Amino acid sequence: MNPWFLLGAALAVAAAGAGGLYKGHELGMAEVQQAWDKEKTEQYAAYAAAQDMARQKEQALQAGADQLRKEKDREIRDLNARAIALTNSLRDRPSRAATVTSAVSDTANAGCAPTSCTGAGLSKEDGEFLAGEAARADQLRTLLKQCHAQYESLRAP
């Protein structure tokens, strides 16, 4: 056989192989790119779904917090109204007597008199002070109750 013919055939086979390799490489790259694009699309869809779920959960938690806050505000309004009514009822009481007392308590009369331990004998100023402190304590109790309820609502799955 003619050596030029063999050389030409070998070059033709090599060129065909190189062309096939080049085309195969391009097709492989395109296939990998399609797989990559598909995976990214799925990831974006999952991310969007997770965001929607998180937004719905956030809105539900916010609605629960708003409801707890409304209940707390209503309770505090009721407490304040009762405190004002109690303070108004104390206006008719007599003021504290202006007696000079010793800085040292009398140990013989350490206990309180039976009439003054009930609160009926409290002076106007003392009654107002105690009513104010009781209202403040009730308000703090209400705030703490709302705080605990909101914390528990966040802890629940």
CSV table of C-alpha atoms in Angstrom, one decimal:
chain,number,residue,atom,x,y,z
A,1,MET,CA,0.0,0.0,0.0
A,2,ASN,CA,0.9,3.5,-0.6
A,3,PRO,CA,2.6,5.1,2.5
A,4,TRP,CA,0.9,8.4,1.6
A,5,PHE,CA,-2.4,6.7,1.6
A,6,LEU,CA,-1.8,5.2,5.1
A,7,LEU,CA,-0.5,8.5,6.4
A,8,GLY,CA,-3.7,10.3,5.0
A,9,ALA,CA,-5.9,7.6,6.5
A,10,ALA,CA,-4.2,7.9,9.8
A,11,LEU,CA,-4.5,11.7,9.7
A,12,ALA,CA,-8.2,11.4,8.8
A,13,VAL,CA,-8.8,9.0,11.7
A,14,ALA,CA,-6.9,11.3,14.1
A,15,ALA,CA,-8.8,14.3,12.9
A,16,ALA,CA,-12.1,12.5,13.3
A,17,GLY,CA,-11.1,11.3,16.8
A,18,ALA,CA,-10.0,14.9,17.8
A,19,GLY,CA,-13.3,16.3,16.4
A,20,GLY,CA,-15.3,13.7,18.2
A,21,LEU,CA,-13.4,14.4,21.4
A,22,TYR,CA,-14.0,18.1,21.0
A,23,LYS,CA,-17.7,17.6,20.4
A,24,GLY,CA,-18.0,15.1,23.2
A,25,HIS,CA,-16.3,17.6,25.6
A,26,GLU,CA,-18.7,20.3,24.6
A,27,LEU,CA,-21.7,18.0,25.0
A,28,GLY,CA,-20.3,16.9,28.4
A,29,MET,CA,-20.0,20.5,29.5
A,30,ALA,CA,-23.5,21.3,28.4
A,31,GLU,CA,-24.8,18.2,30.2
A,32,VAL,CA,-23.0,19.2,33.4
A,33,GLN,CA,-24.3,22.8,33.1
A,34,GLN,CA,-27.9,21.5,32.7
A,35,ALA,CA,-27.5,19.3,35.8
A,36,TRP,CA,-26.0,22.3,37.6
A,37,ASP,CA,-28.9,24.5,36.5
A,38,LYS,CA,-31.5,21.9,37.5
A,39,GLU,CA,-29.9,21.5,41.0
A,40,LYS,CA,-29.8,25.3,41.5
A,41,THR,CA,-33.4,25.6,40.4
A,42,GLU,CA,-34.4,23.0,42.9
A,43,GLN,CA,-32.4,24.7,45.6
A,44,TYR,CA,-34.0,28.0,44.9
A,45,ALA,CA,-37.4,26.5,45.0
A,46,ALA,CA,-36.7,24.8,48.3
A,47,TYR,CA,-35.3,28.1,49.7
A,48,ALA,CA,-38.4,30.0,48.6
A,49,ALA,CA,-40.7,27.3,50.2
A,50,ALA,CA,-38.7,27.5,53.4
A,51,GLN,CA,-38.9,31.3,53.4
A,52,ASP,CA,-42.7,31.1,52.9
A,53,MET,CA,-43.0,28.6,55.8
A,54,ALA,CA,-40.8,30.8,58.0
A,55,ARG,CA,-42.8,33.9,57.1
A,56,GLN,CA,-46.1,32.1,58.0
A,57,LYS,CA,-44.6,30.9,61.3
A,58,GLU,CA,-43.4,34.4,62.0
A,59,GLN,CA,-46.8,35.9,61.3
A,60,ALA,CA,-48.5,33.2,63.6
A,61,LEU,CA,-46.0,34.0,66.4
A,62,GLN,CA,-46.6,37.7,65.9
A,63,ALA,CA,-50.4,37.2,66.0
A,64,GLY,CA,-50.0,35.2,69.3
A,65,ALA,CA,-47.7,37.9,70.8
A,66,ASP,CA,-50.2,40.6,69.8
A,67,GLN,CA,-53.0,38.7,71.4
A,68,LEU,CA,-51.0,38.3,74.6
A,69,ARG,CA,-50.1,42.0,74.6
A,70,LYS,CA,-53.8,42.9,74.2
A,71,GLU,CA,-54.8,40.6,77.1
A,72,LYS,CA,-52.0,42.2,79.2
A,73,ASP,CA,-53.1,45.7,78.3
A,74,ARG,CA,-56.7,44.9,79.2
A,75,GLU,CA,-55.6,43.4,82.5
A,76,ILE,CA,-53.5,46.5,83.3
A,77,ARG,CA,-56.4,48.8,82.4
A,78,ASP,CA,-58.6,46.8,84.8
A,79,LEU,CA,-56.0,46.9,87.5
A,80,ASN,CA,-55.5,50.7,87.1
A,81,ALA,CA,-59.3,51.3,87.2
A,82,ARG,CA,-59.5,49.3,90.4
A,83,ALA,CA,-56.5,51.1,91.9
A,84,ILE,CA,-58.1,54.5,91.1
A,85,ALA,CA,-61.4,53.4,92.6
A,86,LEU,CA,-59.6,52.3,95.7
A,87,THR,CA,-57.6,55.5,96.0
A,88,ASN,CA,-60.8,57.5,95.5
A,89,SER,CA,-62.5,55.5,98.3
A,90,LEU,CA,-59.6,56.4,100.6
A,91,ARG,CA,-60.2,60.1,100.3
A,92,ASP,CA,-62.8,59.9,103.1
A,93,ARG,CA,-60.4,58.5,105.6
A,94,PRO,CA,-58.8,60.7,108.2
A,95,SER,CA,-55.2,61.8,107.7
A,96,ARG,CA,-52.4,60.4,109.9
A,97,ALA,CA,-52.4,61.9,113.4
A,98,ALA,CA,-49.5,64.3,113.9
A,99,THR,CA,-48.2,62.7,117.1
A,100,VAL,CA,-44.5,62.6,118.0
A,101,THR,CA,-43.3,59.0,118.4
A,102,SER,CA,-40.2,57.7,119.8
A,103,ALA,CA,-37.6,56.3,117.4
A,104,VAL,CA,-37.3,53.3,119.7
A,105,SER,CA,-40.4,51.0,119.6
A,106,ASP,CA,-42.1,50.1,122.8
A,107,THR,CA,-41.4,46.4,123.4
A,108,ALA,CA,-44.3,46.1,125.8
A,109,ASN,CA,-46.7,46.9,123.0
A,110,ALA,CA,-44.9,45.3,120.1
A,111,GLY,CA,-48.0,43.7,118.6
A,112,CYS,CA,-50.5,45.7,116.8
A,113,ALA,CA,-53.9,46.6,118.3
A,114,PRO,CA,-56.7,44.3,117.0
A,115,THR,CA,-58.5,47.3,115.4
A,116,SER,CA,-55.6,48.5,113.4
A,117,CYS,CA,-54.4,45.1,112.0
A,118,THR,CA,-57.5,44.8,109.7
A,119,GLY,CA,-56.7,47.9,107.7
A,120,ALA,CA,-59.8,49.7,108.9
A,121,GLY,CA,-57.7,52.0,111.0
A,122,LEU,CA,-55.2,52.9,108.3
A,123,SER,CA,-54.8,56.6,107.7
A,124,LYS,CA,-55.4,58.1,104.3
A,125,GLU,CA,-51.7,58.4,103.4
A,126,ASP,CA,-50.9,54.9,104.5
A,127,GLY,CA,-53.9,53.4,102.6
A,128,GLU,CA,-53.0,55.3,99.5
A,129,PHE,CA,-49.4,54.1,99.7
A,130,LEU,CA,-50.5,50.5,100.2
A,131,ALA,CA,-53.0,50.7,97.4
A,132,GLY,CA,-50.4,52.1,95.1
A,133,GLU,CA,-47.9,49.4,96.0
A,134,ALA,CA,-50.5,46.7,95.5
A,135,ALA,CA,-51.5,48.1,92.1
A,136,ARG,CA,-47.8,48.2,91.1
A,137,ALA,CA,-47.3,44.6,92.3
A,138,ASP,CA,-50.3,43.5,90.3
A,139,GLN,CA,-49.1,45.3,87.2
A,140,LEU,CA,-45.6,43.6,87.6
A,141,ARG,CA,-47.4,40.2,88.1
A,142,THR,CA,-49.4,40.8,84.9
A,143,LEU,CA,-46.2,41.8,82.9
A,144,LEU,CA,-44.4,38.7,84.2
A,145,LYS,CA,-47.4,36.5,83.3
A,146,GLN,CA,-47.4,37.9,79.7
A,147,CYS,CA,-43.6,37.4,79.5
A,148,HIS,CA,-43.9,33.8,80.6
A,149,ALA,CA,-46.7,33.1,78.2
A,150,GLN,CA,-44.9,34.7,75.2
A,151,TYR,CA,-41.7,32.7,76.1
A,152,GLU,CA,-43.7,29.5,76.3
A,153,SER,CA,-45.3,30.2,72.9
A,154,LEU,CA,-41.9,30.5,71.4
A,155,ARG,CA,-40.6,27.4,73.0
A,156,ALA,CA,-43.5,25.2,71.8
A,157,PRO,CA,-42.7,23.3,68.6
